[in-house]
mmCIF file of C-alpha atoms and ligand atoms in Angstrom:
data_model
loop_
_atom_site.group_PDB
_atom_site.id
_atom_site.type_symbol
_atom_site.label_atom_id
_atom_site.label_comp_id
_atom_site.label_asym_id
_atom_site.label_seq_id
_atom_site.Cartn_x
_atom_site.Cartn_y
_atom_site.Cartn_z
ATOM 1 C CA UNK A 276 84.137 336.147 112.356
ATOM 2 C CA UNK A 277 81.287 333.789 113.727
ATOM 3 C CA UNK A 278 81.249 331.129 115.732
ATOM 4 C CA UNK A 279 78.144 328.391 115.838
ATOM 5 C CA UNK A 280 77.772 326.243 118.269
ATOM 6 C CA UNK A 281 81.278 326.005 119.782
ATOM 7 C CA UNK A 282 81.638 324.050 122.335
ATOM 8 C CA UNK A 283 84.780 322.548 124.836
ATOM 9 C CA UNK A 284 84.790 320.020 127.146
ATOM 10 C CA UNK A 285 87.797 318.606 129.149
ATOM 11 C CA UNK A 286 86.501 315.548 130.669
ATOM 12 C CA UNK A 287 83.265 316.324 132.692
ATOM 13 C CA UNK A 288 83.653 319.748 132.379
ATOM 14 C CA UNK A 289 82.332 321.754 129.795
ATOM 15 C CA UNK A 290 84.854 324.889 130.027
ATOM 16 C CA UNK A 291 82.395 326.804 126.646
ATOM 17 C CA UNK A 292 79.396 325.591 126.009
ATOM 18 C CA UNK A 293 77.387 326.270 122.443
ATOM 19 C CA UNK A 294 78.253 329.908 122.200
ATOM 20 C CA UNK A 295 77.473 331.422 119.444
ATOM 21 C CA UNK A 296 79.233 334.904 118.293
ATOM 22 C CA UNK A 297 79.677 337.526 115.285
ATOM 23 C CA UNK A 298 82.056 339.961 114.981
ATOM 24 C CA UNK A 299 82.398 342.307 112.639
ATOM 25 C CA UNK A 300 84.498 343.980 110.502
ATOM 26 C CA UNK A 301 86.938 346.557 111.941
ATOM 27 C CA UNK A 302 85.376 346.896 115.573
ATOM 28 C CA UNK A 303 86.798 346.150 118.958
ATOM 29 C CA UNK A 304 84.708 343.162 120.399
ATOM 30 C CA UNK A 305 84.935 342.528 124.296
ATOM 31 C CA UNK A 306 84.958 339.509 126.236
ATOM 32 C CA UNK A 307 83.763 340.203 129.541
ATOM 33 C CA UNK A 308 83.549 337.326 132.912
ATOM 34 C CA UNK A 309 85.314 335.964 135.454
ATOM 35 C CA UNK A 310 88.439 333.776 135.817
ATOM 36 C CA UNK A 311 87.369 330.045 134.854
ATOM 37 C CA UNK A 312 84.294 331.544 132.618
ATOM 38 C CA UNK A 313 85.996 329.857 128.999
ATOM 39 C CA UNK A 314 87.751 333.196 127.537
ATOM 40 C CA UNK A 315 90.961 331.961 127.008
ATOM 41 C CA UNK A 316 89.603 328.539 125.546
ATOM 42 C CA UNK A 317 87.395 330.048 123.314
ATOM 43 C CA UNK A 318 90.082 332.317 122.023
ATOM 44 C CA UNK A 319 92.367 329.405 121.923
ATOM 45 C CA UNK A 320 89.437 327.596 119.434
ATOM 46 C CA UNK A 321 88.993 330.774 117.153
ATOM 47 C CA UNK A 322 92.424 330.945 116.759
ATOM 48 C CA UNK A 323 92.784 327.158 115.093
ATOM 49 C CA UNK A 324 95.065 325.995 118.347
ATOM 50 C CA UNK A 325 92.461 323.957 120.292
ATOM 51 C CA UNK A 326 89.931 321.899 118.463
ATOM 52 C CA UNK A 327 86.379 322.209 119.491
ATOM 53 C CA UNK A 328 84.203 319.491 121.046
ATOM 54 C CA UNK A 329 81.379 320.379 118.998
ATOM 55 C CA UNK A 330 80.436 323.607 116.486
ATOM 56 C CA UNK A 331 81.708 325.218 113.961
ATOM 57 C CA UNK A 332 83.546 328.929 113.073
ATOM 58 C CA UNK A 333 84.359 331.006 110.098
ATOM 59 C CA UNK A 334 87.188 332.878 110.920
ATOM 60 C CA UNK A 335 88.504 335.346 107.699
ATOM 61 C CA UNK A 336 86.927 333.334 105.290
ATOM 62 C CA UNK A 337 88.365 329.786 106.444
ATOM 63 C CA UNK A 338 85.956 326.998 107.993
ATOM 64 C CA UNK A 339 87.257 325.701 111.634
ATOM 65 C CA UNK A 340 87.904 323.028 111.901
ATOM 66 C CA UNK A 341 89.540 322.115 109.043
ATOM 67 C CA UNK A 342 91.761 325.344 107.706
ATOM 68 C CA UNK A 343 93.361 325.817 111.462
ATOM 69 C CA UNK A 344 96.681 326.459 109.049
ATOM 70 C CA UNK A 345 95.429 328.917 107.276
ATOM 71 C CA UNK A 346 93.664 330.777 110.606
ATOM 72 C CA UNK A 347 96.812 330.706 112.420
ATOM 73 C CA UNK A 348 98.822 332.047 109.930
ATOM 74 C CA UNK A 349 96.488 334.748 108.961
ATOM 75 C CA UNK A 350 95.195 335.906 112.777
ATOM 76 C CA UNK A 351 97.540 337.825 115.216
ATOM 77 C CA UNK A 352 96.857 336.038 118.335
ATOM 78 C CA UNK A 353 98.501 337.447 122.035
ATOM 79 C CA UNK A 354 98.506 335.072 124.717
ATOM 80 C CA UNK A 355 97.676 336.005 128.640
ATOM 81 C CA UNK A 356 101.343 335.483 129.524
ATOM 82 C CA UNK A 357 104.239 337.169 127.812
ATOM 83 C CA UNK A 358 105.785 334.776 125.281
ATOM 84 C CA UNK A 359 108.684 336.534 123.617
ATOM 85 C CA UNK A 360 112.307 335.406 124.323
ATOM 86 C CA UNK A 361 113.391 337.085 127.663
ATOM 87 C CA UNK A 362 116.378 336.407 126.971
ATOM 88 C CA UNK A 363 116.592 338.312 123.632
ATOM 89 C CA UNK A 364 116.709 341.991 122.783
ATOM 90 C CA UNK A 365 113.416 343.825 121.654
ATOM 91 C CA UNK A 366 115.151 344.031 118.400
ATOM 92 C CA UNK A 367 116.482 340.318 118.158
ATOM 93 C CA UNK A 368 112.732 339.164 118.573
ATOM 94 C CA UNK A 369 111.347 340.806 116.507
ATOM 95 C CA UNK A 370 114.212 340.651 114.085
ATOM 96 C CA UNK A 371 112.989 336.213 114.511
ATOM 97 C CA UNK A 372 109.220 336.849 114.289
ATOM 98 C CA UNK A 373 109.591 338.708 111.100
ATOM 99 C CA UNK A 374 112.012 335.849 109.759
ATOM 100 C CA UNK A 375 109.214 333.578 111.249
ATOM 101 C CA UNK A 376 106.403 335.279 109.231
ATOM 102 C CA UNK A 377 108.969 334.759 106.090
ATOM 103 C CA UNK A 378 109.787 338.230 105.543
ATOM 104 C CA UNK A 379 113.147 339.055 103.549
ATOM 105 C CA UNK A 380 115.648 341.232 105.078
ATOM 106 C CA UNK A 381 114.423 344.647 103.886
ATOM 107 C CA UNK A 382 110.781 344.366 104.085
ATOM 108 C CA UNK A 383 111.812 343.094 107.633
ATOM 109 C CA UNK A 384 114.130 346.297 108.799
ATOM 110 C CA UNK A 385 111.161 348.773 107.108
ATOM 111 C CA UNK A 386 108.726 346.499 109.016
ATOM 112 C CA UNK A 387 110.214 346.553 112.414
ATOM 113 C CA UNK A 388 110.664 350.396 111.937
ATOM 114 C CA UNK A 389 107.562 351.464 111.552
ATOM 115 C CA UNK A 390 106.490 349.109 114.828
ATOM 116 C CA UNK A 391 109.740 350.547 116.609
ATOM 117 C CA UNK A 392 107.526 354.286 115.868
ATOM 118 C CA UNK A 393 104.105 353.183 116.456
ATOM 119 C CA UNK A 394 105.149 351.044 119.378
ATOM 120 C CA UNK A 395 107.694 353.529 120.968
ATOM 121 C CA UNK A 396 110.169 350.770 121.045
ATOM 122 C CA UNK A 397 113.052 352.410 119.214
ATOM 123 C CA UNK A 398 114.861 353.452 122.578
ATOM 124 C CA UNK A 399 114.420 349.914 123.684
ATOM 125 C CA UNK A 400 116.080 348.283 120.819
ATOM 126 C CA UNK A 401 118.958 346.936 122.550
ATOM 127 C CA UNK A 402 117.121 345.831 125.799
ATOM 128 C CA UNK A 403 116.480 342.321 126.846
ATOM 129 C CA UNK A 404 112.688 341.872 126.653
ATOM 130 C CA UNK A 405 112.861 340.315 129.788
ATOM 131 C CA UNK A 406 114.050 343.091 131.172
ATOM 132 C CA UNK A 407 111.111 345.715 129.906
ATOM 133 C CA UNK A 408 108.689 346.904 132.253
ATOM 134 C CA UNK A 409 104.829 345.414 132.476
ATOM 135 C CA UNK A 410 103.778 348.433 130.115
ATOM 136 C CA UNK A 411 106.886 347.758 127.552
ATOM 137 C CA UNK A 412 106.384 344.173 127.209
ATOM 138 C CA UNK A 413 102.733 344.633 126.032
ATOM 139 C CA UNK A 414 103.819 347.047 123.972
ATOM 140 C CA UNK A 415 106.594 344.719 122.528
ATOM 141 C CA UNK A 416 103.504 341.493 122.399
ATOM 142 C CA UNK A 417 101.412 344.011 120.392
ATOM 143 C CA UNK A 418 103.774 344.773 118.418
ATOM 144 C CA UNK A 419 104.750 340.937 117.919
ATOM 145 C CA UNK A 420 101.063 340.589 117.408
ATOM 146 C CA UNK A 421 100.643 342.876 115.004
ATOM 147 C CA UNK A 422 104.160 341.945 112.886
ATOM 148 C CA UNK A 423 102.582 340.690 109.931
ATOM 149 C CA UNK A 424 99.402 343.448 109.556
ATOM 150 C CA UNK A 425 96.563 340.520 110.399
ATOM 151 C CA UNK A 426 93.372 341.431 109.652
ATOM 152 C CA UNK A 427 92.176 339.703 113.092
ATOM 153 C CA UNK A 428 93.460 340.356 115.972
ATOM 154 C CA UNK A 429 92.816 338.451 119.292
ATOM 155 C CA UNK A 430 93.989 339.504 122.769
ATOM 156 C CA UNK A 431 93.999 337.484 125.553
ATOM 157 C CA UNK A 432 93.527 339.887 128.699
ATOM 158 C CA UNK A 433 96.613 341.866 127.469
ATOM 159 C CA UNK A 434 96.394 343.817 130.422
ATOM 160 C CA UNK A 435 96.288 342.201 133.716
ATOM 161 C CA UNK A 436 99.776 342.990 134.388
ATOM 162 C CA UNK A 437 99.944 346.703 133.586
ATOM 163 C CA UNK A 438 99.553 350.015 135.525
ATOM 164 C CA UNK A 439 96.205 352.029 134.542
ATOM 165 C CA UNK A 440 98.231 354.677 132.297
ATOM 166 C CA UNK A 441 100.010 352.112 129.923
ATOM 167 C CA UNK A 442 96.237 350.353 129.908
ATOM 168 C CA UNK A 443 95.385 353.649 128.868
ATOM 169 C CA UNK A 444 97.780 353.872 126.051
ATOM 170 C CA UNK A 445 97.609 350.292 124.954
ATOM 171 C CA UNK A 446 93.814 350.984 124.796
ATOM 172 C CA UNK A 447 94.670 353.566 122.525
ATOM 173 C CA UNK A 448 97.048 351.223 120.180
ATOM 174 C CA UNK A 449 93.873 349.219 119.984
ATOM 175 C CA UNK A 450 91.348 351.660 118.807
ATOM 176 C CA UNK A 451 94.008 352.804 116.268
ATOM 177 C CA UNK A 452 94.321 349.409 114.855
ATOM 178 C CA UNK A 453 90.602 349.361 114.411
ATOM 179 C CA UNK A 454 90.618 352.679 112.627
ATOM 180 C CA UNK A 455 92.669 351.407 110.198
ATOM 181 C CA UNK A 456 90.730 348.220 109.479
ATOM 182 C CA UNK A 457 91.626 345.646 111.878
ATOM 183 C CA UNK A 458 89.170 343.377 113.508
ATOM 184 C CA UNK A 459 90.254 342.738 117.379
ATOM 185 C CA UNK A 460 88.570 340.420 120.068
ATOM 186 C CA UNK A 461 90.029 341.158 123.437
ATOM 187 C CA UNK A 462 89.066 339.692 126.400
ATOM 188 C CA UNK A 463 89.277 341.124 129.797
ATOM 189 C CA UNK A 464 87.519 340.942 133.330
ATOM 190 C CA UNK A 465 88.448 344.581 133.875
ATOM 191 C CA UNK A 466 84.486 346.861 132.935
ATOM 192 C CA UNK A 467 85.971 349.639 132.261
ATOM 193 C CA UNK A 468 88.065 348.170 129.428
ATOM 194 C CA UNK A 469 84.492 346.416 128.588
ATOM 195 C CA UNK A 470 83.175 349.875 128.568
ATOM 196 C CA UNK A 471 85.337 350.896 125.772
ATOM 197 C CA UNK A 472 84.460 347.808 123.307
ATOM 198 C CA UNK A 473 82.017 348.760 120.626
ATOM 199 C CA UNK A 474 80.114 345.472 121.523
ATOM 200 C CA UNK A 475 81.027 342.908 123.567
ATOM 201 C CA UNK A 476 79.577 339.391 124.877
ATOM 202 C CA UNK A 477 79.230 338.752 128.430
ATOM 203 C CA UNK A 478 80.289 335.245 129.667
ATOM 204 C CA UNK A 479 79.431 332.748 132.576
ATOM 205 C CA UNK A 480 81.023 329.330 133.202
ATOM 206 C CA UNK A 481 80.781 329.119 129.681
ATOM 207 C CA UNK A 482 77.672 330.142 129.249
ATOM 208 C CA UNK A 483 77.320 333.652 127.030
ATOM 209 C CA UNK A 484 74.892 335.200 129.132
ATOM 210 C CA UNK A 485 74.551 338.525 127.008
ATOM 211 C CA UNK A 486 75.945 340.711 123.980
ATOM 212 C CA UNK A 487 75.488 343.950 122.270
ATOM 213 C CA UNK A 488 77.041 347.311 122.260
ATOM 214 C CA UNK A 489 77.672 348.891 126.181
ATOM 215 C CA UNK A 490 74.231 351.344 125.845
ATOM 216 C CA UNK A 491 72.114 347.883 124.527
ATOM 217 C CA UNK A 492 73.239 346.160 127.368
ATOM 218 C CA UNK A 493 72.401 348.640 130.009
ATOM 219 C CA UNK A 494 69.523 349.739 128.027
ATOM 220 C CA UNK A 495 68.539 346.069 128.294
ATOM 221 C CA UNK A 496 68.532 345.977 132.334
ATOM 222 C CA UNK A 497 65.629 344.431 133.741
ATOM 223 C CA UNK A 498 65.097 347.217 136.631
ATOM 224 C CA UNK A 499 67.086 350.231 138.263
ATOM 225 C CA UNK A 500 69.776 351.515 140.026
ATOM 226 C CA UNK A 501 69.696 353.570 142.789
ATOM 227 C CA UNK A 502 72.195 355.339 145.217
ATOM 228 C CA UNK A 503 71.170 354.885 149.009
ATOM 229 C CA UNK A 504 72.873 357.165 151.381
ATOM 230 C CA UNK A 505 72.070 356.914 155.527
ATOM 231 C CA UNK A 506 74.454 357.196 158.401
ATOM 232 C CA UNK A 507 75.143 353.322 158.921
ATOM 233 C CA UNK A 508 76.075 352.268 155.358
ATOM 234 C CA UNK A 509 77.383 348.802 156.775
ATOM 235 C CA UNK A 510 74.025 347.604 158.813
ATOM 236 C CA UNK A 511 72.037 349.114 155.353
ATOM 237 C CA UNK A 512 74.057 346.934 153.396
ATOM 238 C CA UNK A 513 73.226 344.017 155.743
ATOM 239 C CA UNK A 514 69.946 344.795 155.634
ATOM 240 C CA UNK A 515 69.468 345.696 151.754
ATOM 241 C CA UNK A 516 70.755 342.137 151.070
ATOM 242 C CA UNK A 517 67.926 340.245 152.692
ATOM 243 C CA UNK A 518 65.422 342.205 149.964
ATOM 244 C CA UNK A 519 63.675 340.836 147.396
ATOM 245 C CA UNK A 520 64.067 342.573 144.723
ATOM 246 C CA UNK A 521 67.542 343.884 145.248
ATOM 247 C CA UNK A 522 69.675 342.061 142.606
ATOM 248 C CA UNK A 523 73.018 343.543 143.690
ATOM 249 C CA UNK A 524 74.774 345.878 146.191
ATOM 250 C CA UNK A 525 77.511 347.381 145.962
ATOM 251 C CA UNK A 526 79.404 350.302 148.686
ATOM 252 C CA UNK A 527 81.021 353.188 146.639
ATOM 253 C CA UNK A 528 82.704 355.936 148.926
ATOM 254 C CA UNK A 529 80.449 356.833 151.694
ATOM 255 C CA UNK A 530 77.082 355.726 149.577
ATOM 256 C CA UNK A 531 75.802 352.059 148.114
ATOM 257 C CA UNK A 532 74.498 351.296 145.043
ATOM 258 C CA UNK A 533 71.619 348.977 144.626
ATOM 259 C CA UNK A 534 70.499 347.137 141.283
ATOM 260 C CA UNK A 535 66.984 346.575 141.865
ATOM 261 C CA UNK A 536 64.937 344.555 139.406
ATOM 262 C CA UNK A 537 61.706 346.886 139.838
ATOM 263 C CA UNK A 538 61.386 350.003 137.199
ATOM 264 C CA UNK A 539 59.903 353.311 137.746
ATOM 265 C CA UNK A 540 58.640 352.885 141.058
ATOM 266 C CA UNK A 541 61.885 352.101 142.936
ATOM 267 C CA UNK A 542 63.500 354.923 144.361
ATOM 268 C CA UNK A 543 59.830 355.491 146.801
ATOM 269 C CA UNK A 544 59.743 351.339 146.937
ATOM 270 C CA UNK A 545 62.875 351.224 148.684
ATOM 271 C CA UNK A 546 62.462 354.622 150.433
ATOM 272 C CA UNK A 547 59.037 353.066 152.433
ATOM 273 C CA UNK A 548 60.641 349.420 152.457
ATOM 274 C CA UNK A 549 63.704 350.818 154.427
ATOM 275 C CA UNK A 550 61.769 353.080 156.557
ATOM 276 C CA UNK A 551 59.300 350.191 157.828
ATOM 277 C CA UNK A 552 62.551 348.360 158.770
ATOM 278 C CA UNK A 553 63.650 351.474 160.842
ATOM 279 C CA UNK A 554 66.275 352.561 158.272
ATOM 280 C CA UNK A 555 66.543 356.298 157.294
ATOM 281 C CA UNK A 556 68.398 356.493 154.187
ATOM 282 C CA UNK A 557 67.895 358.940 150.937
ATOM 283 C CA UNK A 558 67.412 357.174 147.874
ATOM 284 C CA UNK A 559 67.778 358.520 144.194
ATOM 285 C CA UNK A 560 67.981 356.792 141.147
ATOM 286 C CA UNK A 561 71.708 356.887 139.041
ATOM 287 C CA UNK A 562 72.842 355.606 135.708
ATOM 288 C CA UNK A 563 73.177 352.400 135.318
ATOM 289 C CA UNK A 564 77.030 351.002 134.692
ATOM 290 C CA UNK A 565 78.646 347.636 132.769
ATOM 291 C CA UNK A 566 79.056 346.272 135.936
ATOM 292 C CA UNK A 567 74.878 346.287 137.197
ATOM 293 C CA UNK A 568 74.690 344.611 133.922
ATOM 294 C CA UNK A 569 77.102 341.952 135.058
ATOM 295 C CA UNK A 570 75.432 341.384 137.901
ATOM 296 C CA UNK A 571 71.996 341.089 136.616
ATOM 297 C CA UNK A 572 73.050 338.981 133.901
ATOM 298 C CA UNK A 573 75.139 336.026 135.882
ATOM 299 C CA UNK A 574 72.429 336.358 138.376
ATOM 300 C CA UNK A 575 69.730 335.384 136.270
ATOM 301 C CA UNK A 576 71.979 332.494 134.998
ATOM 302 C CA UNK A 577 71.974 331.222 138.427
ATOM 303 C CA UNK A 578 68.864 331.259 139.068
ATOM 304 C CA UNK A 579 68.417 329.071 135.929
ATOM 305 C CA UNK A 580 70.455 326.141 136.952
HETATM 306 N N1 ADP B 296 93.606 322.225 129.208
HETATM 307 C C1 ADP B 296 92.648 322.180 130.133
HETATM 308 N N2 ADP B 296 92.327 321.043 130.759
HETATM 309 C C2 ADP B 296 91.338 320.999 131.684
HETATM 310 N N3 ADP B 296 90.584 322.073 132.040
HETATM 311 C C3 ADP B 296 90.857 323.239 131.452
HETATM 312 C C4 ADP B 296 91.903 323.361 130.474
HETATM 313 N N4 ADP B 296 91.932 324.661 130.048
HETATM 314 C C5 ADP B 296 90.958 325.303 130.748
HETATM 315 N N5 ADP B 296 90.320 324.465 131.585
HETATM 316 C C6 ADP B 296 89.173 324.807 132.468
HETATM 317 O O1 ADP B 296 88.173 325.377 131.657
HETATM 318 C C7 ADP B 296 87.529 326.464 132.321
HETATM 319 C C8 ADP B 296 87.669 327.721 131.492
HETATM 320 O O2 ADP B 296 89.033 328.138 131.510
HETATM 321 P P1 ADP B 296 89.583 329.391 130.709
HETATM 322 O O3 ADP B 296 89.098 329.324 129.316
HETATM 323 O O4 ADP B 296 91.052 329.438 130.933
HETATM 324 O O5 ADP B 296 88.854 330.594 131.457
HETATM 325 P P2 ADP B 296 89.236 332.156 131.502
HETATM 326 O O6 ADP B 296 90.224 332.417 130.423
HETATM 327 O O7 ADP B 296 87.927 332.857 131.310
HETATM 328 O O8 ADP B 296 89.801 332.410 132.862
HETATM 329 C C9 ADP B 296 88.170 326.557 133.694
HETATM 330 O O9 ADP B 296 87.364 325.848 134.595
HETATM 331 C C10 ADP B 296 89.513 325.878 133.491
HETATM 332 O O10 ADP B 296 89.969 325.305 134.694
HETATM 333 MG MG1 MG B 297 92.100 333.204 130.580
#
């Protein structure tokens, strides 16, 4: 899939503005920003539902615009909010999708078997779906999704509404569907989930601000992270934000990390810095995370505009 160029604007506002994208074959690509940053509208454009302002995308083969038909039949698409029949059993919508999709009755029942396995929905066969749990639902959207074996996949923060061991498991779903072929684009403002992606573009009121695979991007970072310890972590934090060069801070636990932007020097930089300021505090650089990435990157978009 690649995307040149695309572009949306709703009135004055330009929501995604000339991003340009390529994902490949059979790997789990990650959309990482913000609410308001122009995930779900560029998801909405790759799948054929929105038409772009400007640019262009090849999506499995077919030119947007122009073969949107083909795209959305072809793509499994999962929107942000649930969008099943809650008033339907698990079995009854799926029972419609795969009628939807045009399959005949038995390719349909050996269909919706094998999701009921892979999905774990068999027990829930007779449930309403809106009835299901946050976990259960995805589970029932993915397996929606997934109905007709597309060889694109596109997931729309699938999940913002679930508890951290069904995000574990759906995780899991997703990697498996890669294994086996299938191309997915899921976006997400949760880093560890962007952790997990094997690439993934970063995004910014619009703006894609950077992209590569997790290591590139922190390999990429313009300075260093440290961990700063001292006995008045709140007043350090105060006073850490008034530096130049400190990009970001952040208080984990009883300790703060700081994203500097200077390299090997940093850890005795901010040692003596602190100490003229009257500050005792032990310094030692860490590893560098998703999220110093994050703030290095948007950072240096503001300072642009
Ligand atoms: N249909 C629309 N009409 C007007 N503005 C919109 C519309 N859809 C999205 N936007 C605006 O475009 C920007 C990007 O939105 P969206 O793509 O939903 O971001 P995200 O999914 O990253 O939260 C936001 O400022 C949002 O308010
Ligand atoms: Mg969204």
């Amino acid at each position: 899939m690649v995307a040149r160029n695309l572009t949306k604007r709703f009135g004055d506002l330009v929501a995604v503005d000339h991003l340009d994208l390529r994902v490949r074959r059979a790997e789990v690509y990650g959309f990482l920003g913000p609410n308001g940053c122009g995930k779900s509208t560029t998801i909405r454009m790759l799948c054929g539902l929105l038409s772009a302002s400007e640019g262009t995308a090849t999506v499995l083969g077919h030119e947007l615009p122009g073969e949107a038909e083909a795209v959305k039949r072809q793509i499994g698409y999962m929107t942000q909010r649930f969008s099943l029949y809650g008033d339907l059993s698990v079995a009854e919508n799926l029972e419609f999708l795969a009628a939807v999709y045009g399959f005949k009755r038995e390719p349909a029942q050996r269909r919706i078997k094998e999701l009921y396995e892979q999905y774990r929905l068999g027990e829930l066969r007779g449930q309403m779906a809106g009835t299901l749990s946050g976990g259960q639902r995805q589970r029932l959207a993915l397996a929606a999704a997934v109905m007709h074996k597309p060889e694109l996949l596109l997931l729309d923060e699938p999940t913002s509404a679930v508890d951290p061991q069904s995000r574990r498991d759906f995780w899991e779903s997703l990697f498996h569907l890669a294994d086996e072929g299938t191309t997915l684009l899921v976006s997400t403002h949760y880093m560890d989930e962007a952790e997990r992606c094997h690439r993934l573009a970063i995004l910014d009121r619009g703006h894609l601000v950077a992209d590569g695979t997790p290591s590139e991007l922190m390999a990429a970072l313009p300075g260093m992270t440290l961990r700063v310890e001292s006995e008045h972590p709140a007043r350090l934090m105060h006073s850490l934000r008034q530096q130049a060069h400190v990009l970001g801070v952040a208080q984990i636990g009883a300790s703060l990390r700081v994203l500097t932007d200077r390299k090997s020097d940093a850890a005795s930089w901010l040692t003596s810095t602190l100490l003229d300021a009257g500050i005792e505090a032990r310094v030692e650089p860490t590893e560098p995370n998703l999220e110093d990435v994050f703030v290095a990157v948007t950072r240096k978009q503001v300072e642009a505009t």
